[in-house]
C-alpha positions as a printed NumPy array, in Angstrom:
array([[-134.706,  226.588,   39.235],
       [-136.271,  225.285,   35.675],
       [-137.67 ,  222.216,   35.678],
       [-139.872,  220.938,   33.006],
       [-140.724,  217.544,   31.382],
       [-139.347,  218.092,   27.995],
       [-138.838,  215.539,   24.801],
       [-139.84 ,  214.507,   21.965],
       [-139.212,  211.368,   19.843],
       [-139.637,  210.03 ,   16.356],
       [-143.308,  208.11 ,   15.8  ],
       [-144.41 ,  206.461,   12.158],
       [-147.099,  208.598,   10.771],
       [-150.627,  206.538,   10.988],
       [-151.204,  204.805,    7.567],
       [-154.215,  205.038,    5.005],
       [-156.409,  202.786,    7.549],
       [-158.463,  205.174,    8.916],
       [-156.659,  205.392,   12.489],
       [-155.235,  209.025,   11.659],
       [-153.128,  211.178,    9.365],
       [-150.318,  213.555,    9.901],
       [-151.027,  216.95 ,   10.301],
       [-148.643,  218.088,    7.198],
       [-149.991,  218.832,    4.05 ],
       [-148.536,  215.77 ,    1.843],
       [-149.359,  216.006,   -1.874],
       [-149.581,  212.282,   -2.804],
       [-149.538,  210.831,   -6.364],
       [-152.269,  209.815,   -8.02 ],
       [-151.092,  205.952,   -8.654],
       [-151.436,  206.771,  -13.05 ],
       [-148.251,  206.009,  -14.789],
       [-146.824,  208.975,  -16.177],
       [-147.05 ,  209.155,  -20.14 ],
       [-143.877,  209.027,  -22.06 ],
       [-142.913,  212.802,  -21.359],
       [-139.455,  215.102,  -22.278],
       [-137.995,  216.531,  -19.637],
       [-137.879,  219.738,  -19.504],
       [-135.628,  221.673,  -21.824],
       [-135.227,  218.695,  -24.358],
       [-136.812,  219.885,  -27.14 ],
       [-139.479,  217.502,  -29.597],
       [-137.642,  214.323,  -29.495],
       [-139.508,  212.419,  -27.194],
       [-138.083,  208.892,  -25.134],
       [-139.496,  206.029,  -26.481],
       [-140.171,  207.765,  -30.54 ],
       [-140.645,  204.673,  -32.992],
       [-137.365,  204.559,  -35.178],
       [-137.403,  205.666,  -38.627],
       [-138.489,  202.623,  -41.005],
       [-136.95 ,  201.04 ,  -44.134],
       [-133.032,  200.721,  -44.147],
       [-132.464,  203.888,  -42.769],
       [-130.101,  203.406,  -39.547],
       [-131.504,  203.185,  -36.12 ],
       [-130.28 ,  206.066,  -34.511],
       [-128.294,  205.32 ,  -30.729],
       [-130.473,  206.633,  -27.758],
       [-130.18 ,  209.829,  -26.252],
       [-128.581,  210.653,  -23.107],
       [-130.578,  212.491,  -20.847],
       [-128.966,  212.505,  -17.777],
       [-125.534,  211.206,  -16.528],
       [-123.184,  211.77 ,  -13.67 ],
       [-122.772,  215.009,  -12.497],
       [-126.492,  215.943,  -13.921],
       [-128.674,  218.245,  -11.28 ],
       [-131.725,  219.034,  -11.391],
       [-135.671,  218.825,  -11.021],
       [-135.653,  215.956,  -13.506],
       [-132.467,  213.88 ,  -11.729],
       [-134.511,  214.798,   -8.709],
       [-137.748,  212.59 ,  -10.545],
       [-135.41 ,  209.747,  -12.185],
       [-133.904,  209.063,   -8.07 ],
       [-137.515,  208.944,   -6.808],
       [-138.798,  206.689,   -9.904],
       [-135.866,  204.043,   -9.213],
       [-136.192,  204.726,   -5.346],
       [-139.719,  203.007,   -6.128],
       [-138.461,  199.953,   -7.674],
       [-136.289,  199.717,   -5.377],
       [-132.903,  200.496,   -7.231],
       [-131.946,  203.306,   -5.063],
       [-132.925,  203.551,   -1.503],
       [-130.899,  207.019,   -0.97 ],
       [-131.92 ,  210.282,   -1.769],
       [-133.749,  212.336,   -3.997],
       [-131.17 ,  214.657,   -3.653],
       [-131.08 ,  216.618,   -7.394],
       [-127.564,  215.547,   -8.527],
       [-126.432,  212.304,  -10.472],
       [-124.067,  211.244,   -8.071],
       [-121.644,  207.779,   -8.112],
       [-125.213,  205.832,   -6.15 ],
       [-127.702,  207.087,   -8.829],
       [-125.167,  205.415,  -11.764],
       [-125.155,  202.22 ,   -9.813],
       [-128.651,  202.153,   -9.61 ],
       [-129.462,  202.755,  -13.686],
       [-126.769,  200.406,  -14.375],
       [-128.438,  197.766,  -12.426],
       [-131.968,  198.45 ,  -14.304],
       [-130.283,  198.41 ,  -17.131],
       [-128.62 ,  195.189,  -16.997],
       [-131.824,  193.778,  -15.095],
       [-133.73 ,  194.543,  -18.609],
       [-131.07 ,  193.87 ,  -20.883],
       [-129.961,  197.032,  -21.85 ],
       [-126.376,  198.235,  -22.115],
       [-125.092,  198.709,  -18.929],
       [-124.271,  202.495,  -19.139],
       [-125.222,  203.739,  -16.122],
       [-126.134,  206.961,  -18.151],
       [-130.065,  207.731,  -18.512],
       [-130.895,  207.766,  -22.305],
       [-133.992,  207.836,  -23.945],
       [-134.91 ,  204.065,  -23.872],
       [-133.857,  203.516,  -20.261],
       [-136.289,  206.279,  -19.217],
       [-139.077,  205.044,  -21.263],
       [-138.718,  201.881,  -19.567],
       [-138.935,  203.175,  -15.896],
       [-141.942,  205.711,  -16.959],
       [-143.489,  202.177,  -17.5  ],
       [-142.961,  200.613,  -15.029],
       [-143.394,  203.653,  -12.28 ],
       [-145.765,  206.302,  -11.396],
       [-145.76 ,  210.106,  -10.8  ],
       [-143.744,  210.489,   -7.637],
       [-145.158,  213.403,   -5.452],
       [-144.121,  216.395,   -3.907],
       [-142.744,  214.591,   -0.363],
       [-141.775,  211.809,   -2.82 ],
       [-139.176,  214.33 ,   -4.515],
       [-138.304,  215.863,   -1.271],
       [-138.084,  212.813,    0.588],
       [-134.527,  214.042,    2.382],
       [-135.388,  217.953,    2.245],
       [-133.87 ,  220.253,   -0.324],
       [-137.635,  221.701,   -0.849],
       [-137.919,  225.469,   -1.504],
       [-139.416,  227.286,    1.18 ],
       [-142.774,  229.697,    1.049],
       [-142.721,  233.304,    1.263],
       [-142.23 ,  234.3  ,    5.274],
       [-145.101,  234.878,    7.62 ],
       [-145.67 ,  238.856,    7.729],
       [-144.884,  238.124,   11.983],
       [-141.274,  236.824,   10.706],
       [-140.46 ,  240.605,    9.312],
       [-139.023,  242.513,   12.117],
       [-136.21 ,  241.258,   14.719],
       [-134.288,  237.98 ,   14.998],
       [-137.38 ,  235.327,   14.295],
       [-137.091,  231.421,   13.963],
       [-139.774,  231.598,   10.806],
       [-141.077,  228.147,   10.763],
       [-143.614,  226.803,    7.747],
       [-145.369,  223.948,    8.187],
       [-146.419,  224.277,    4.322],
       [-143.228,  224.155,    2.97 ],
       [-141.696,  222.186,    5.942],
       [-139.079,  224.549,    6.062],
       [-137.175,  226.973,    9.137],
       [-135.784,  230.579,    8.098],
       [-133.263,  232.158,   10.442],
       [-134.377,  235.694,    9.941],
       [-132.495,  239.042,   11.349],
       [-134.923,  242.337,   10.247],
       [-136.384,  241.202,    7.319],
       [-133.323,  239.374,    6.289],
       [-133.159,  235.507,    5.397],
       [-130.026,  234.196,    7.173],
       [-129.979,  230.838,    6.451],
       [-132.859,  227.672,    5.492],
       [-133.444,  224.827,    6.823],
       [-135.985,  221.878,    6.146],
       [-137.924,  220.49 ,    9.281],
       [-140.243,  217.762,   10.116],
       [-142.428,  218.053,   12.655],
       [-145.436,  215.908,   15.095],
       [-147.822,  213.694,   14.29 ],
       [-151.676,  214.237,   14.444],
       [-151.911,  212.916,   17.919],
       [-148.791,  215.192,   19.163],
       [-149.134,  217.835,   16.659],
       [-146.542,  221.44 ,   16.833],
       [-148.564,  224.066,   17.907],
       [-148.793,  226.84 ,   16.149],
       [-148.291,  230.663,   16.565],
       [-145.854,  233.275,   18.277],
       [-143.642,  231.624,   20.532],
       [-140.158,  232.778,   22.387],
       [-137.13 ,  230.951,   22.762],
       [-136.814,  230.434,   26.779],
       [-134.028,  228.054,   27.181],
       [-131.177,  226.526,   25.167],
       [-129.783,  223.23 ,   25.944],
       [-126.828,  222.129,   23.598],
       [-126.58 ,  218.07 ,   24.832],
       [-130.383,  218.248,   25.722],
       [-131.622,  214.305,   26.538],
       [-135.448,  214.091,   26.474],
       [-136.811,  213.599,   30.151],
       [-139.381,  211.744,   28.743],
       [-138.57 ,  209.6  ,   25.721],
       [-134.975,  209.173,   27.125],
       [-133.475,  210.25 ,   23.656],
       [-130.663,  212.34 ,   22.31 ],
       [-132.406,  216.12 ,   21.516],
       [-128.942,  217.725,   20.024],
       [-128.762,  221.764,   19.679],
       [-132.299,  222.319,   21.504],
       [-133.939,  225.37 ,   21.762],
       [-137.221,  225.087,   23.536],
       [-140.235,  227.607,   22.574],
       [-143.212,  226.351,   24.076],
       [-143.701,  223.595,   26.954],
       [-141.569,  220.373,   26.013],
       [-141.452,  221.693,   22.488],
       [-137.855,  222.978,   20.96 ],
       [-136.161,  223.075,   17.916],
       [-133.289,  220.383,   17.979],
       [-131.203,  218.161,   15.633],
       [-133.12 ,  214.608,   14.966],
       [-130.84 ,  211.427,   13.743],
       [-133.494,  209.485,   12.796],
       [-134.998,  212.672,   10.465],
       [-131.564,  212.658,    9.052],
       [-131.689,  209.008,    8.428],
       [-135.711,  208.501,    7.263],
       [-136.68 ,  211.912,    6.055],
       [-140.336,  212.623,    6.186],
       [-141.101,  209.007,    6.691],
       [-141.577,  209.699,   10.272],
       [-142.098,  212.038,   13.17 ],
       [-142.011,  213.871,   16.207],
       [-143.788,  213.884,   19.484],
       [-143.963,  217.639,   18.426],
       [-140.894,  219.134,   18.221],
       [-139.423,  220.761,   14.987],
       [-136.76 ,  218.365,   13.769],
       [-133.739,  219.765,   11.817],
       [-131.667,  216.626,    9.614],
       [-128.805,  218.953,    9.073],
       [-126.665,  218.742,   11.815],
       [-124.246,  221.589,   10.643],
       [-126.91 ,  223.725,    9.49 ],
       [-128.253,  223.813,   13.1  ],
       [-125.072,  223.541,   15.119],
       [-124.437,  226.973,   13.114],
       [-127.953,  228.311,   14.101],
       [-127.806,  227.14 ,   17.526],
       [-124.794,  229.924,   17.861],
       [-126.929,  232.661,   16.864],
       [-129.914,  232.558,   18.522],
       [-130.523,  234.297,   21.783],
       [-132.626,  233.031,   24.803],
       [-135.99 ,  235.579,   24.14 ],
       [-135.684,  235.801,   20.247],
       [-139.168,  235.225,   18.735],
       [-140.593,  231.869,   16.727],
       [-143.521,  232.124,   14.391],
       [-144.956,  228.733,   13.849],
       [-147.657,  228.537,   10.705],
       [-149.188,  226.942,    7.786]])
């Protein structure tokens, strides 16, 4: 019979007052408003360019963005009004119905037309008022691209897990399945790292120690598994585990708990 104290929970990461750090890499920004800047692909005419002088006619700002926009740069604007506190969901890339609201609002806040489209003087305002957001900033809620896979992640059927890129690849001989972003512990109840097995799946797993839900787990070393985290889905990366690799996409892992096999390998690594 099995029998093992298993769990893990979500814990806030320590702050910047000296009691500890988390163990991921985070690439924070530097606190130096961004210059006026043109996203990428727009060409010389920069947001917030004087308008020509005399009686010539002021020219109407240009759109940048607007619904149904993707992208790197929607991905910045979310994050920018994120921090003053005109969006609380996302980054997610796309100029959805939420990111509209939200640049409507600063708009009308600043007495702007109320557009809800991103044009040259509404960016210039929030590059004023904000700062460069950073990496885990953008990628608050996942959608990160993942590293290059360990050389141990080449051959079989491999959970390939990056702490880097805070990523999991399902990988079959070489082969990328599917991708996943992950969060995982804090300093004090870090994920080890290294060449693990999977030794026992439970599907409606409740932690034995931390008396919480631990959906889809599949357990690879001690108390440590791969398993579905609410609160990851809900937070992001503002938070942690007690160790465990935490998966916010409930579908993604419900269709990876089907595939993998009690004894298929897990490469943990930086």
């Amino acid at each position: 019979m099995l029998v093992a104290l298993t769990g893990c929970t979500v814990q806030t990461p320590a702050g910047a007052d000296g009691k500890g750090r988390s163990p991921v890499h985070i690439e924070l920004p530097d606190g130096t408003p961004s210059p006026a800047r043109t996203p990428a692909g727009r060409g010389e005419d920069r947001p917030g360019t004087a308008p020509p002088s005399g009686d010539t006619p002021r020219a109407a700002p240009r759109v940048l963005w607007s619904r149904g926009s993707t992208g790197r740069d929607v991905r910045e604007l979310q994050a920018r009004l994120r921090q003053v506190a005109w969006l609380f969901d996302g980054p997610t890339g796309t100029y959805d119905g939420a990111t509209e609201r939200a640049v409507s609002g600063f708009q009308g806040k600043r007495g702007l037309p109320r557009t809800g489209r991103t044009d040259t003087v509404t960016w210039e305002r929030l590059l004023r008022m904000t700062r460069e957001p950073g990496r885990w900033e953008l990628y608050l809620m996942g959608g990160q691209p993942a590293d290059p896979p360990d050389p141990r992640c080449r051959e079989g059927r491999v959970l390939c897990i990056d702490k880097t890129s805070r990523t999991l690849r399902w990988m079959v001989d070489g082969r990328t399945l599917s991708t996943m972003a992950v969060r995982f512990g804090s300093e004090y109840t870090p994920t080890r790292e290294g060449v693990f097995s999977v030794y026992w799946k439970s599907r409606d797993h409740v932690s034995t120690l931390y008396d919480s839900p631990m959906p889809y787990a599949m357990f690879f070393s001690g108390g440590q598994a791969v398993h579905f985290s609410a609160d990851f889905a809900a937070r992001g990366y503002a938070g942690a585990s007690h160790g465990c690799v935490n998966v916010r996409d409930e579908a993604a892992i419900a269709g990876l708990y089907a595939q993998v096999r009690n004894g298929d390998k897990v490469v943990v690594s930086w």
